[in-house]
Amino acid sequence: MQGDLARDIALVLLADGIVGLSFGAIAVGSGLPMWLPMLLSVLVFAGAAQFLFVGIIAAGGNPVAAVLAGLLVNARHVPFGFAIGDVLGRGWRKWVGTHVMIDETVAFALAQRDAERRKAAYWACGVGLFVCWNVGVVLGAVAGTAVSDTAALGLDAAFPAVLLALVLPSLRDKATGAAALVGVAVALAATPLLPAGLPVLLSLLALPIALVLHEQRARERTASAADPASSGEEASCPSR
Amino acid sequence: MSEQVILIVAVVVLAAGTYALRACGPMLRERVRLPQRAEEAMTLAAVLLLAALVGTAALTEAEGFAGWARPAGVLVGGVLAWRKAPFVVVVLAAAATAALLRLAGVP
């Protein structure tokens, strides 16, 4: 793996390890048994769902509601799996790779150009995050209130910034960028109205927009290639 | 059932369900050979989801507004990323901006 990719992944591992520390501390601090955040982190391994689950249980909520809320937040892994299913490999690798499929690993894999680098990024980020996240959670649960306020470190801004930096190259494509803006607007508008997890899924309503725009561009391209004389003006413009 | 057993069952059900959601894509992809256009649509879908995650994680907290410090940090990171700054710079600048704004009293 190239040095720049390893360094980028290491930074995300460090940031997520500290968030794991805070997760363990917050869970134990809100009166839950020490084993709960650890068990969740090993078996579920999905930060947003874990925070939600612990929040509902700690507030005296129904465990069934906590499970359903967690599953709803994790539903985005279905489309993620279709997008990056080919980097997992075969046999036992596929089963292990499936478990470490999370936002960061998917974003890192999608941001790589060739298949070899995609695979390397996915596995380094996935296995590294699993280790760092769980070590962080154990330390946080044991140490208690050590770093319960990750906001003071600005780590809540680091997570969206990580994903943004990784998807930005894809968003530079005008059709994808326009569809993404619509998707973000839909998700934000739905956030006060719908349970966590659904608003993000609703951004997929913008998928047809992206597909139609891509289709249109492909057609324009083949048309201008077939008849360069009639589209002289557009051809002189280097942009799409 | 004791409270502890109920909690363990809840965690195991959430874990099994989450694994099943994650496994859908890899399992089905193995069986069905997808046309090139479907592959592109899947990648686009993942990009749209990640973009929506950026938007909601940057601006909202438990169905409400997250305050100004976090989106300001993400915006600084976004501008740097747009100008092709290194990944490490983008992430550290986003965190530092949010942290410094909070230090100055911005929520």
PDB file of N, CA, C and O in Angstrom, chain A residues 128-191:
ATOM      1  N   GLY A 128      -8.100  -2.303  10.553  1.00  0.00           N
ATOM      2  CA  GLY A 128      -7.532  -1.301  11.454  1.00  0.00           C
ATOM      3  C   GLY A 128      -8.603  -0.657  12.325  1.00  0.00           C
ATOM      4  O   GLY A 128      -8.429  -0.496  13.535  1.00  0.00           O
ATOM      5  N   LEU A 129      -9.733  -0.305  11.705  1.00  0.00           N
ATOM      6  CA  LEU A 129     -10.812   0.325  12.471  1.00  0.00           C
ATOM      7  C   LEU A 129     -11.399  -0.630  13.489  1.00  0.00           C
ATOM      8  O   LEU A 129     -11.728  -0.240  14.610  1.00  0.00           O
ATOM      9  N   PHE A 130     -11.542  -1.902  13.115  1.00  0.00           N
ATOM     10  CA  PHE A 130     -12.105  -2.877  14.050  1.00  0.00           C
ATOM     11  C   PHE A 130     -11.235  -2.956  15.304  1.00  0.00           C
ATOM     12  O   PHE A 130     -11.735  -2.934  16.419  1.00  0.00           O
ATOM     13  N   VAL A 131      -9.920  -3.008  15.096  1.00  0.00           N
ATOM     14  CA  VAL A 131      -8.991  -3.085  16.236  1.00  0.00           C
ATOM     15  C   VAL A 131      -9.033  -1.790  17.059  1.00  0.00           C
ATOM     16  O   VAL A 131      -9.249  -1.812  18.279  1.00  0.00           O
ATOM     17  N   CYS A 132      -8.859  -0.638  16.379  1.00  0.00           N
ATOM     18  CA  CYS A 132      -8.784   0.640  17.098  1.00  0.00           C
ATOM     19  C   CYS A 132     -10.091   0.967  17.814  1.00  0.00           C
ATOM     20  O   CYS A 132     -10.080   1.446  18.948  1.00  0.00           O
ATOM     21  N   TRP A 133     -11.200   0.720  17.143  1.00  0.00           N
ATOM     22  CA  TRP A 133     -12.506   1.008  17.729  1.00  0.00           C
ATOM     23  C   TRP A 133     -12.704   0.186  19.004  1.00  0.00           C
ATOM     24  O   TRP A 133     -13.079   0.714  20.050  1.00  0.00           O
ATOM     25  N   ASN A 134     -12.396  -1.103  18.931  1.00  0.00           N
ATOM     26  CA  ASN A 134     -12.632  -1.965  20.092  1.00  0.00           C
ATOM     27  C   ASN A 134     -11.654  -1.685  21.229  1.00  0.00           C
ATOM     28  O   ASN A 134     -12.046  -1.704  22.399  1.00  0.00           O
ATOM     29  N   VAL A 135     -10.392  -1.403  20.891  1.00  0.00           N
ATOM     30  CA  VAL A 135      -9.431  -1.038  21.940  1.00  0.00           C
ATOM     31  C   VAL A 135      -9.899   0.256  22.618  1.00  0.00           C
ATOM     32  O   VAL A 135      -9.899   0.377  23.846  1.00  0.00           O
ATOM     33  N   GLY A 136     -10.334   1.227  21.788  1.00  0.00           N
ATOM     34  CA  GLY A 136     -10.834   2.491  22.326  1.00  0.00           C
ATOM     35  C   GLY A 136     -12.006   2.284  23.265  1.00  0.00           C
ATOM     36  O   GLY A 136     -12.058   2.861  24.356  1.00  0.00           O
ATOM     37  N   VAL A 137     -12.943   1.446  22.854  1.00  0.00           N
ATOM     38  CA  VAL A 137     -14.144   1.221  23.658  1.00  0.00           C
ATOM     39  C   VAL A 137     -13.788   0.571  25.000  1.00  0.00           C
ATOM     40  O   VAL A 137     -14.298   0.976  26.048  1.00  0.00           O
ATOM     41  N   VAL A 138     -12.890  -0.418  24.968  1.00  0.00           N
ATOM     42  CA  VAL A 138     -12.481  -1.085  26.211  1.00  0.00           C
ATOM     43  C   VAL A 138     -11.822  -0.074  27.157  1.00  0.00           C
ATOM     44  O   VAL A 138     -12.180   0.023  28.331  1.00  0.00           O
ATOM     45  N   LEU A 139     -10.883   0.719  26.622  1.00  0.00           N
ATOM     46  CA  LEU A 139     -10.197   1.722  27.453  1.00  0.00           C
ATOM     47  C   LEU A 139     -11.195   2.724  28.020  1.00  0.00           C
ATOM     48  O   LEU A 139     -11.139   3.075  29.208  1.00  0.00           O
ATOM     49  N   GLY A 140     -12.123   3.177  27.173  1.00  0.00           N
ATOM     50  CA  GLY A 140     -13.116   4.159  27.616  1.00  0.00           C
ATOM     51  C   GLY A 140     -14.017   3.592  28.695  1.00  0.00           C
ATOM     52  O   GLY A 140     -14.321   4.261  29.686  1.00  0.00           O
ATOM     53  N   ALA A 141     -14.436   2.329  28.502  1.00  0.00           N
ATOM     54  CA  ALA A 141     -15.340   1.704  29.467  1.00  0.00           C
ATOM     55  C   ALA A 141     -14.636   1.521  30.815  1.00  0.00           C
ATOM     56  O   ALA A 141     -15.242   1.695  31.866  1.00  0.00           O
ATOM     57  N   VAL A 142     -13.353   1.179  30.764  1.00  0.00           N
ATOM     58  CA  VAL A 142     -12.595   0.952  32.001  1.00  0.00           C
ATOM     59  C   VAL A 142     -12.241   2.286  32.675  1.00  0.00           C
ATOM     60  O   VAL A 142     -12.396   2.456  33.876  1.00  0.00           O
ATOM     61  N   ALA A 143     -11.777   3.244  31.865  1.00  0.00           N
ATOM     62  CA  ALA A 143     -11.321   4.515  32.427  1.00  0.00           C
ATOM     63  C   ALA A 143     -12.480   5.420  32.813  1.00  0.00           C
ATOM     64  O   ALA A 143     -12.286   6.415  33.498  1.00  0.00           O
ATOM     65  N   GLY A 144     -13.675   5.095  32.345  1.00  0.00           N
ATOM     66  CA  GLY A 144     -14.845   5.888  32.703  1.00  0.00           C
ATOM     67  C   GLY A 144     -14.933   7.194  31.948  1.00  0.00           C
ATOM     68  O   GLY A 144     -15.038   7.181  30.727  1.00  0.00           O
ATOM     69  N   THR A 145     -14.818   8.315  32.637  1.00  0.00           N
ATOM     70  CA  THR A 145     -15.149   9.595  32.010  1.00  0.00           C
ATOM     71  C   THR A 145     -13.943  10.278  31.369  1.00  0.00           C
ATOM     72  O   THR A 145     -13.924  11.490  31.230  1.00  0.00           O
ATOM     73  N   ALA A 146     -12.919   9.511  30.984  1.00  0.00           N
ATOM     74  CA  ALA A 146     -11.679  10.107  30.470  1.00  0.00           C
ATOM     75  C   ALA A 146     -11.924  11.148  29.370  1.00  0.00           C
ATOM     76  O   ALA A 146     -11.701  12.334  29.572  1.00  0.00           O
ATOM     77  N   VAL A 147     -12.380  10.701  28.211  1.00  0.00           N
ATOM     78  CA  VAL A 147     -12.642  11.644  27.107  1.00  0.00           C
ATOM     79  C   VAL A 147     -14.104  11.512  26.711  1.00  0.00           C
ATOM     80  O   VAL A 147     -14.416  10.974  25.679  1.00  0.00           O
ATOM     81  N   SER A 148     -14.995  11.972  27.581  1.00  0.00           N
ATOM     82  CA  SER A 148     -16.404  11.821  27.234  1.00  0.00           C
ATOM     83  C   SER A 148     -16.860  12.964  26.340  1.00  0.00           C
ATOM     84  O   SER A 148     -17.900  12.884  25.715  1.00  0.00           O
ATOM     85  N   ASP A 149     -16.048  14.027  26.248  1.00  0.00           N
ATOM     86  CA  ASP A 149     -16.466  15.163  25.433  1.00  0.00           C
ATOM     87  C   ASP A 149     -15.592  15.300  24.193  1.00  0.00           C
ATOM     88  O   ASP A 149     -14.667  16.107  24.140  1.00  0.00           O
ATOM     89  N   THR A 150     -15.915  14.484  23.171  1.00  0.00           N
ATOM     90  CA  THR A 150     -15.127  14.552  21.937  1.00  0.00           C
ATOM     91  C   THR A 150     -15.411  15.834  21.168  1.00  0.00           C
ATOM     92  O   THR A 150     -14.656  16.208  20.279  1.00  0.00           O
ATOM     93  N   ALA A 151     -16.524  16.522  21.514  1.00  0.00           N
ATOM     94  CA  ALA A 151     -16.853  17.768  20.824  1.00  0.00           C
ATOM     95  C   ALA A 151     -15.779  18.824  21.084  1.00  0.00           C
ATOM     96  O   ALA A 151     -15.460  19.616  20.209  1.00  0.00           O
ATOM     97  N   ALA A 152     -15.194  18.809  22.296  1.00  0.00           N
ATOM     98  CA  ALA A 152     -14.163  19.794  22.623  1.00  0.00           C
ATOM     99  C   ALA A 152     -12.953  19.628  21.698  1.00  0.00           C
ATOM    100  O   ALA A 152     -12.244  20.588  21.416  1.00  0.00           O
ATOM    101  N   LEU A 153     -12.728  18.391  21.228  1.00  0.00           N
ATOM    102  CA  LEU A 153     -11.615  18.138  20.299  1.00  0.00           C
ATOM    103  C   LEU A 153     -12.026  18.361  18.848  1.00  0.00           C
ATOM    104  O   LEU A 153     -11.214  18.236  17.935  1.00  0.00           O
ATOM    105  N   GLY A 154     -13.310  18.644  18.617  1.00  0.00           N
ATOM    106  CA  GLY A 154     -13.791  18.847  17.255  1.00  0.00           C
ATOM    107  C   GLY A 154     -13.933  17.552  16.471  1.00  0.00           C
ATOM    108  O   GLY A 154     -14.059  17.560  15.248  1.00  0.00           O
ATOM    109  N   LEU A 155     -13.941  16.409  17.165  1.00  0.00           N
ATOM    110  CA  LEU A 155     -13.993  15.130  16.451  1.00  0.00           C
ATOM    111  C   LEU A 155     -15.330  14.903  15.762  1.00  0.00           C
ATOM    112  O   LEU A 155     -15.419  14.146  14.797  1.00  0.00           O
ATOM    113  N   ASP A 156     -16.387  15.590  16.248  1.00  0.00           N
ATOM    114  CA  ASP A 156     -17.683  15.460  15.575  1.00  0.00           C
ATOM    115  C   ASP A 156     -17.642  16.107  14.197  1.00  0.00           C
ATOM    116  O   ASP A 156     -18.423  15.750  13.316  1.00  0.00           O
ATOM    117  N   ALA A 157     -16.722  17.058  14.003  1.00  0.00           N
ATOM    118  CA  ALA A 157     -16.565  17.660  12.677  1.00  0.00           C
ATOM    119  C   ALA A 157     -15.618  16.833  11.807  1.00  0.00           C
ATOM    120  O   ALA A 157     -15.655  16.912  10.580  1.00  0.00           O
ATOM    121  N   ALA A 158     -14.773  16.014  12.460  1.00  0.00           N
ATOM    122  CA  ALA A 158     -13.809  15.214  11.694  1.00  0.00           C
ATOM    123  C   ALA A 158     -14.505  14.122  10.881  1.00  0.00           C
ATOM    124  O   ALA A 158     -14.143  13.876   9.734  1.00  0.00           O
ATOM    125  N   PHE A 159     -15.536  13.467  11.464  1.00  0.00           N
ATOM    126  CA  PHE A 159     -16.205  12.372  10.756  1.00  0.00           C
ATOM    127  C   PHE A 159     -16.818  12.814   9.423  1.00  0.00           C
ATOM    128  O   PHE A 159     -16.489  12.254   8.367  1.00  0.00           O
ATOM    129  N   PRO A 160     -17.684  13.876   9.417  1.00  0.00           N
ATOM    130  CA  PRO A 160     -18.193  14.314   8.111  1.00  0.00           C
ATOM    131  C   PRO A 160     -17.084  14.804   7.183  1.00  0.00           C
ATOM    132  O   PRO A 160     -17.181  14.617   5.955  1.00  0.00           O
ATOM    133  N   ALA A 161     -16.027  15.418   7.747  1.00  0.00           N
ATOM    134  CA  ALA A 161     -14.937  15.915   6.901  1.00  0.00           C
ATOM    135  C   ALA A 161     -14.200  14.763   6.223  1.00  0.00           C
ATOM    136  O   ALA A 161     -13.808  14.864   5.052  1.00  0.00           O
ATOM    137  N   VAL A 162     -14.020  13.659   6.951  1.00  0.00           N
ATOM    138  CA  VAL A 162     -13.381  12.463   6.376  1.00  0.00           C
ATOM    139  C   VAL A 162     -14.190  11.971   5.173  1.00  0.00           C
ATOM    140  O   VAL A 162     -13.665  11.773   4.076  1.00  0.00           O
ATOM    141  N   LEU A 163     -15.498  11.797   5.377  1.00  0.00           N
ATOM    142  CA  LEU A 163     -16.342  11.290   4.290  1.00  0.00           C
ATOM    143  C   LEU A 163     -16.370  12.282   3.126  1.00  0.00           C
ATOM    144  O   LEU A 163     -16.306  11.886   1.959  1.00  0.00           O
ATOM    145  N   LEU A 164     -16.442  13.589   3.450  1.00  0.00           N
ATOM    146  CA  LEU A 164     -16.502  14.607   2.397  1.00  0.00           C
ATOM    147  C   LEU A 164     -15.231  14.579   1.545  1.00  0.00           C
ATOM    148  O   LEU A 164     -15.293  14.604   0.314  1.00  0.00           O
ATOM    149  N   ALA A 165     -14.077  14.507   2.219  1.00  0.00           N
ATOM    150  CA  ALA A 165     -12.810  14.486   1.475  1.00  0.00           C
ATOM    151  C   ALA A 165     -12.760  13.271   0.548  1.00  0.00           C
ATOM    152  O   ALA A 165     -12.217  13.347  -0.553  1.00  0.00           O
ATOM    153  N   LEU A 166     -13.347  12.164   0.979  1.00  0.00           N
ATOM    154  CA  LEU A 166     -13.272  10.941   0.183  1.00  0.00           C
ATOM    155  C   LEU A 166     -14.278  10.912  -0.968  1.00  0.00           C
ATOM    156  O   LEU A 166     -14.002  10.330  -2.015  1.00  0.00           O
ATOM    157  N   VAL A 167     -15.460  11.533  -0.793  1.00  0.00           N
ATOM    158  CA  VAL A 167     -16.438  11.505  -1.906  1.00  0.00           C
ATOM    159  C   VAL A 167     -16.289  12.696  -2.839  1.00  0.00           C
ATOM    160  O   VAL A 167     -16.839  12.680  -3.951  1.00  0.00           O
ATOM    161  N   LEU A 168     -15.549  13.718  -2.414  1.00  0.00           N
ATOM    162  CA  LEU A 168     -15.464  14.934  -3.231  1.00  0.00           C
ATOM    163  C   LEU A 168     -15.007  14.678  -4.677  1.00  0.00           C
ATOM    164  O   LEU A 168     -15.578  15.265  -5.605  1.00  0.00           O
ATOM    165  N   PRO A 169     -13.998  13.825  -4.908  1.00  0.00           N
ATOM    166  CA  PRO A 169     -13.614  13.566  -6.296  1.00  0.00           C
ATOM    167  C   PRO A 169     -14.787  13.079  -7.158  1.00  0.00           C
ATOM    168  O   PRO A 169     -14.916  13.473  -8.321  1.00  0.00           O
ATOM    169  N   SER A 170     -15.677  12.267  -6.584  1.00  0.00           N
ATOM    170  CA  SER A 170     -16.850  11.805  -7.332  1.00  0.00           C
ATOM    171  C   SER A 170     -17.826  12.957  -7.549  1.00  0.00           C
ATOM    172  O   SER A 170     -18.505  13.020  -8.581  1.00  0.00           O
ATOM    173  N   LEU A 171     -17.902  13.875  -6.575  1.00  0.00           N
ATOM    174  CA  LEU A 171     -18.878  14.965  -6.666  1.00  0.00           C
ATOM    175  C   LEU A 171     -18.442  16.045  -7.654  1.00  0.00           C
ATOM    176  O   LEU A 171     -19.240  16.891  -8.047  1.00  0.00           O
ATOM    177  N   ARG A 172     -17.170  16.025  -8.048  1.00  0.00           N
ATOM    178  CA  ARG A 172     -16.710  17.001  -9.044  1.00  0.00           C
ATOM    179  C   ARG A 172     -17.385  16.763 -10.387  1.00  0.00           C
ATOM    180  O   ARG A 172     -17.509  17.673 -11.204  1.00  0.00           O
ATOM    181  N   ASP A 173     -17.809  15.518 -10.607  1.00  0.00           N
ATOM    182  CA  ASP A 173     -18.606  15.228 -11.792  1.00  0.00           C
ATOM    183  C   ASP A 173     -19.943  15.949 -11.636  1.00  0.00           C
ATOM    184  O   ASP A 173     -20.632  15.779 -10.629  1.00  0.00           O
ATOM    185  N   LYS A 174     -20.310  16.801 -12.635  1.00  0.00           N
ATOM    186  CA  LYS A 174     -21.454  17.710 -12.446  1.00  0.00           C
ATOM    187  C   LYS A 174     -22.758  16.973 -12.182  1.00  0.00           C
ATOM    188  O   LYS A 174     -23.533  17.356 -11.310  1.00  0.00           O
ATOM    189  N   ALA A 175     -23.007  15.910 -12.935  1.00  0.00           N
ATOM    190  CA  ALA A 175     -24.268  15.177 -12.774  1.00  0.00           C
ATOM    191  C   ALA A 175     -24.356  14.573 -11.379  1.00  0.00           C
ATOM    192  O   ALA A 175     -25.382  14.689 -10.694  1.00  0.00           O
ATOM    193  N   THR A 176     -23.280  13.940 -10.933  1.00  0.00           N
ATOM    194  CA  THR A 176     -23.258  13.332  -9.598  1.00  0.00           C
ATOM    195  C   THR A 176     -23.391  14.400  -8.519  1.00  0.00           C
ATOM    196  O   THR A 176     -24.147  14.234  -7.555  1.00  0.00           O
ATOM    197  N   GLY A 177     -22.673  15.509  -8.705  1.00  0.00           N
ATOM    198  CA  GLY A 177     -22.722  16.593  -7.719  1.00  0.00           C
ATOM    199  C   GLY A 177     -24.121  17.176  -7.582  1.00  0.00           C
ATOM    200  O   GLY A 177     -24.597  17.396  -6.465  1.00  0.00           O
ATOM    201  N   ALA A 178     -24.796  17.395  -8.715  1.00  0.00           N
ATOM    202  CA  ALA A 178     -26.155  17.953  -8.679  1.00  0.00           C
ATOM    203  C   ALA A 178     -27.103  16.992  -7.974  1.00  0.00           C
ATOM    204  O   ALA A 178     -27.897  17.402  -7.114  1.00  0.00           O
ATOM    205  N   ALA A 179     -27.007  15.709  -8.302  1.00  0.00           N
ATOM    206  CA  ALA A 179     -27.878  14.721  -7.660  1.00  0.00           C
ATOM    207  C   ALA A 179     -27.591  14.635  -6.170  1.00  0.00           C
ATOM    208  O   ALA A 179     -28.512  14.529  -5.351  1.00  0.00           O
ATOM    209  N   ALA A 180     -26.305  14.725  -5.798  1.00  0.00           N
ATOM    210  CA  ALA A 180     -25.935  14.648  -4.380  1.00  0.00           C
ATOM    211  C   ALA A 180     -26.519  15.826  -3.609  1.00  0.00           C
ATOM    212  O   ALA A 180     -26.991  15.667  -2.481  1.00  0.00           O
ATOM    213  N   LEU A 181     -26.501  17.024  -4.235  1.00  0.00           N
ATOM    214  CA  LEU A 181     -27.081  18.203  -3.566  1.00  0.00           C
ATOM    215  C   LEU A 181     -28.561  17.978  -3.286  1.00  0.00           C
ATOM    216  O   LEU A 181     -29.060  18.279  -2.198  1.00  0.00           O
ATOM    217  N   VAL A 182     -29.266  17.432  -4.287  1.00  0.00           N
ATOM    218  CA  VAL A 182     -30.698  17.136  -4.095  1.00  0.00           C
ATOM    219  C   VAL A 182     -30.861  16.112  -2.970  1.00  0.00           C
ATOM    220  O   VAL A 182     -31.714  16.271  -2.083  1.00  0.00           O
ATOM    221  N   GLY A 183     -30.023  15.080  -2.993  1.00  0.00           N
ATOM    222  CA  GLY A 183     -30.102  14.030  -1.974  1.00  0.00           C
ATOM    223  C   GLY A 183     -29.865  14.576  -0.571  1.00  0.00           C
ATOM    224  O   GLY A 183     -30.585  14.236   0.368  1.00  0.00           O
ATOM    225  N   VAL A 184     -28.862  15.441  -0.431  1.00  0.00           N
ATOM    226  CA  VAL A 184     -28.560  16.039   0.875  1.00  0.00           C
ATOM    227  C   VAL A 184     -29.745  16.885   1.342  1.00  0.00           C
ATOM    228  O   VAL A 184     -30.155  16.817   2.512  1.00  0.00           O
ATOM    229  N   ALA A 185     -30.331  17.667   0.412  1.00  0.00           N
ATOM    230  CA  ALA A 185     -31.473  18.519   0.773  1.00  0.00           C
ATOM    231  C   ALA A 185     -32.643  17.666   1.254  1.00  0.00           C
ATOM    232  O   ALA A 185     -33.282  17.985   2.265  1.00  0.00           O
ATOM    233  N   VAL A 186     -32.917  16.562   0.557  1.00  0.00           N
ATOM    234  CA  VAL A 186     -34.014  15.667   0.954  1.00  0.00           C
ATOM    235  C   VAL A 186     -33.741  15.096   2.348  1.00  0.00           C
ATOM    236  O   VAL A 186     -34.617  15.092   3.222  1.00  0.00           O
ATOM    237  N   ALA A 187     -32.498  14.632   2.558  1.00  0.00           N
ATOM    238  CA  ALA A 187     -32.144  14.025   3.853  1.00  0.00           C
ATOM    239  C   ALA A 187     -32.283  15.041   4.993  1.00  0.00           C
ATOM    240  O   ALA A 187     -32.808  14.723   6.059  1.00  0.00           O
ATOM    241  N   LEU A 188     -31.809  16.280   4.731  1.00  0.00           N
ATOM    242  CA  LEU A 188     -31.886  17.303   5.781  1.00  0.00           C
ATOM    243  C   LEU A 188     -33.330  17.671   6.086  1.00  0.00           C
ATOM    244  O   LEU A 188     -33.718  17.829   7.249  1.00  0.00           O
ATOM    245  N   ALA A 189     -34.150  17.796   5.028  1.00  0.00           N
ATOM    246  CA  ALA A 189     -35.558  18.152   5.230  1.00  0.00           C
ATOM    247  C   ALA A 189     -36.285  17.062   6.004  1.00  0.00           C
ATOM    248  O   ALA A 189     -37.200  17.334   6.784  1.00  0.00           O
ATOM    249  N   ALA A 190     -35.875  15.802   5.806  1.00  0.00           N
ATOM    250  CA  ALA A 190     -36.571  14.683   6.451  1.00  0.00           C
ATOM    251  C   ALA A 190     -36.090  14.445   7.883  1.00  0.00           C
ATOM    252  O   ALA A 190     -36.778  13.777   8.654  1.00  0.00           O
ATOM    253  N   THR A 191     -34.918  14.990   8.231  1.00  0.00           N
ATOM    254  CA  THR A 191     -34.329  14.677   9.544  1.00  0.00           C
ATOM    255  C   THR A 191     -35.224  15.012  10.740  1.00  0.00           C
ATOM    256  O   THR A 191     -35.347  14.201  11.654  1.00  0.00           O
TER     257      THR A 191
END
